[in-house]
Structure formats: C-alpha cells, structure tokens
Amino acid sequence: VAIADVVYLRYFDTVVPVVALAALGQLGQVEGSVRALLRPTDVWLAVGVASALAFASLWPRRRREGAPAGRVRLNASAALAVLCLGSGVPALRNLSDAIRDPATADQVFSQQALAERWGLVNVHLFDALRTYREWAARNAPDPAEQARVSAFLARRATISAAAASRYGVARGANLLLIQVESLQQWVIGARVRGVEITPYLNTLRSKALYFPLLFDQTGQGRSSDGEFAALNSQHALDRGAVAFRRPGNRFIALPGVLRQQGYATLSAHAFEKGFWNRGVLHPRYGFQRMLFAPELGPGEVIGWGLADEVFLSRMVEPLTKERQPFFAFLITLGLHHPFDLFPDQHKALDVGELRGTPLGNYIHAMHYFDASLSSFMAALERTGVLNNTVVALYGDHEAGLWVDESLLALAGEPRGDASVLVRIRR
C-alpha cells in the first residue's frame, strides 16, 4: 500500500483512493509509467515487510512447560483483542468527527497534507468512509439544490443570448473532433535547433480559431476526464474517474444531442474498448458506432495502440463513407507518459542533448503526430469530406513532463515566474 501511495502521490499528489480500485484491471497498461515513477530509494519500503516476514518465520515455536489451558488462552486472547479495540476508540472518534465536518470531509484540498497530519492508514480509512457515505447517499439532489442549478442555467442562458448572432453558423456541417494524447500548448510555434516541432499546426493558426489559454482541468481520470469535459461540458470529479465512478449516469452529451438533430455519431480509438471503460460510456454519451483495435485491424504500434499515422489513415475510409451530417470523435494514443518507447525510425528532428530523454521523445512524438495529421487532412480534402466539415482538436491533458530549464527554454518561458508551473500545462 505504501509503495502504491508513493507512486500515486508523485503523479497525482494524492494517495490511492478507494475508487481507483475500479481501474485496477488497467494497471498493466500503465506499467511503463509506474516504473518511471519508482525510485531506487523506494526499496526501503520493502525492508519493513521483509524483516517482518523473516521475524515471523524464524520465531521459535517451542512449546513451553506449563502452558495455560485452551480456555485460559482463549480468554487472554479475547481480553487482548478488547484492549486493542478499546485503544482505537479515540482515533475512531476523531475519524467520525472528521467525516461529519464539511470543512474536512468535503473540502479536502490536499490528501498529501492529510497524510502528513494523520498517517497513511488513517487517510485510507477516512477515504473509505467518505466513499461509503457517498455511495450510500440518495442519488436525487434536494429541491433547494435543484432550484440553485435551475437559476444558474437561467442566468447563463441570458448571458449567452448576447452571442446569438454567432450561434449555429455551422449548422448542418459535419463535426470532426480529435482528442490528441498529451498535446500541450507550448509546442505550438516552438522550435528545436531552429526547426518547428509542429509545422502543420502552426499553419492552422492563420486560418482557424486558436484558443491558447485552455488549462488542464483533468483529475485522476486523465484522458477519460479530458473527453468527459469536452463531450459533456462539465468538470471531472475530484477523486477517481467519472468513467468508473459514474458509468450508470444519464449523460446529456454532445454526441447524444447531435444524434437527436439527425447526425450519425461515431467514435474511434486505436486501443481496447475496456480502457477507461469506453465500451460502456460511449454508447451512454450517444455514440451509435464505435471502432476500437479489433475493428481497426493490425498495424504499427507505438506505445500502447496503433501509431497515429496508421490510426488516422484507417479513419479516412469510414469518414468518407459515413452518412452525413456526422459527428466523429477520434482519440489518438500515440506516445504516452513516460515517453520512453518512441521508435527510432520516426525520430526526424535533431533534439541535441535531449536525445533519449522523456522531453526529447515527447518532441519527436508531437512532430510525428503533426505530420500524421497533415496527411490525414490532405486525404480527407481529396475525398471532398472537408468541404462541409468543422474540424476541432485539443489536448486531453498535460504531458506530465518534469518542468526544467530545457522545457522552459523550448516554451520561451522565463525562470523564476511563480505562475509558470500552471501556464506550462496549458
């Protein structure tokens, strides 16, 4: 448990929550990230376990003379058990008070701070109790909360009316939405040794709407949080992933809304449909048709799934044949944290001293995606699909790269700026 908490803290700044156990089956898929987050000093966490096992196995089992009778031993054991439970009552009382206190139970800004204050065991007990309370609570919001939500939506509708002149300007057009794995804003326009990292995306800025101030809002659901936010216009949960904690919800999502307007809806991801529970969630979002690894077929794999070039090229034919108007949602996988598996044959840039580092491999991956996207768009243009299609793309979450001087230099960010750690993760 301690080793799992250490790894989780290094990536998410929180200990492993109970709700994360729902995604335990995906642990094998993120094995590389786990290995990258481990440190040689973590072996000390195993020393306690090893010494305890050795102590237990080597403890002499000699039967002492005059050993107490069975009933006496049983009574002694029962008394010791009662004593142990009794000594834990103050801690349990404090835990009970904490779970009833909104300032602690509902406004935990840092479980790391709680771990420093209470210790790992108590934090896990607290998380388990809070999760149970959440599951046991009735699902329907109370009338007062419903009234507040209705009032908020009414106010927002009034504000949105000011933009009515622009509303629906692309009505009836196809929508192609691309979620790009780990794409961060700073790579747009950035150069390595004088060469553009994303030349095609750079050219799009002159003929497209460009939003450079999108800040990462994902939580522990990472990619699934990114698509949840994009498709549902809602923030993700503070703990765990919507994909596993709320798969039975009734979602009012973009694909479902467009489907009601006569759109064909399609999602595609070059990996397993069980990853982030997409096989369950996507139909609930409103997708009529889904393409995953079995439907897309074999091909070059980079990291976990089909390489971006293979994946995007495979999508040209389905999009060309799809009934119009359509809404298509493509999820790239490309290279994922820890960025150590990018193949040499696709390394087209000279990254200098960054060669072989996570940042260097990330730059190669973004350059490779950029070229793959350029070819994909050119192919769609040849088929005529782009004549009536709005294309939108975004990064699902920040890349998890270590923010050091090399990254700041590429991004053109000054050192010592207190806001740089937030801005660099756009």
Phi, psi and omega in degrees: 000317180297318179296316178299318180296319181299314180296316181295320178297322181293334182259317186250356184060033177207156175285167182293118179278161179302320184294340179291341179297337178297334181260016184301329181294344180266004184301323180296332181286335182251024182302321180296319178295320179298314179300319182293333182273348178282150179236152178304326182292346180294345180298337178296334178294335180276345183297316180299317179296312183297318181292323179295318178295319179295319180298317181292321184285332184264354182296129184298139183252023182294140180275118182283150177292143177071030179297142182296154180295165184303316182295322180295316179298320179298316180296320179296318179296318179297319180296319178295321179297315178299319180297317179297314179296319180297322180291341180271354183301314179302318179295318179295325178295317178297321179295319178296319178295321182294320183290337178270348182271114182303325182297333179260314187287323188250350184234045178280108182272339182208108175289339175297319177295322178295321180296322178294328184274318188254334188096157188297317183300314181293324178295320178293321176298316179299315180296319179296317179294318180294321178294317178298317179299322180293316180293324183283341182293151178293149187283325186284135175291156180284162183304323180296319179292321177299320179296319179296317179296316180298319180295320179298314181295324178295318178295319181293324179297322179295318179295319182293338181300334180296336181263015186300330182295336180260351185290131174077020182293340179252023181305132178089350179280156172292153174237122176246110182250125183243121175264117186260127181300119170061020179290122178249153187296327188294339181288337179291117182088349181284151179232147173239118184055040175085357183253135180295137177284319183232072184299322182291314178298326178298320180291332181294335183298334182280347183225020182218164171284134185232126183241093185273001185246038174270120182260143182300120180249008183282158176243227183285350177276351176044245185302319181292328174293321179299313180288328176298315180296316183292322185271336185247352182055041177224156175284156177283178180280160180283335180226136178072185182247140174306324183303330181250335182271334184228039183292342181268003181296158170266106186267141171254085190249161183306313180299322179293320179295314179292327178298321177294338179268012176095008180278144166280139184237134186219135171237150181214137180210129187276049180206194184285144181287343178280347181290125188056025172060030185293329179298334177270316187287318187300318174298326179288334174286338179118012178279129179278327186227138181227138178239121177239191186309314181298322182285329183278340175086173183285165179168183180299135179248132172239120183075251185260315188238193180304141176301150184303319181298317179294313182301310183293321179294326179292337183274351181297312183295312178302322180289324179293325183270350184293142176297136180256150358285150180231157168242117180243133181241113183251130181246110177279159178240315175046226179260133184244161173310133016262019174058047180241008186240019181285127186289144183298327185294345179254008179274096187264349184254154172266106183262006175061232184292351178275000181302127177083357179269162176303318180295318178298316178294325177297318178299315177300317182296318180292322178295319179295316177299317181302315178293321179295319179295320179300314179295320180298314181294322178296320179295318178295325179294321179296326180281347181090357182297324185289347181299333182226044184225132170267126179250128178229142177216154182205162174272139185287326180193168178293163192277347182077019179283150176288125182277100180236187184297325180296315180293317180298322179294318178297322183279351182069030182258141180285150175279153176082001178279125185295336184266359189294326181295331176279313184293329183289343183260022174291000000 
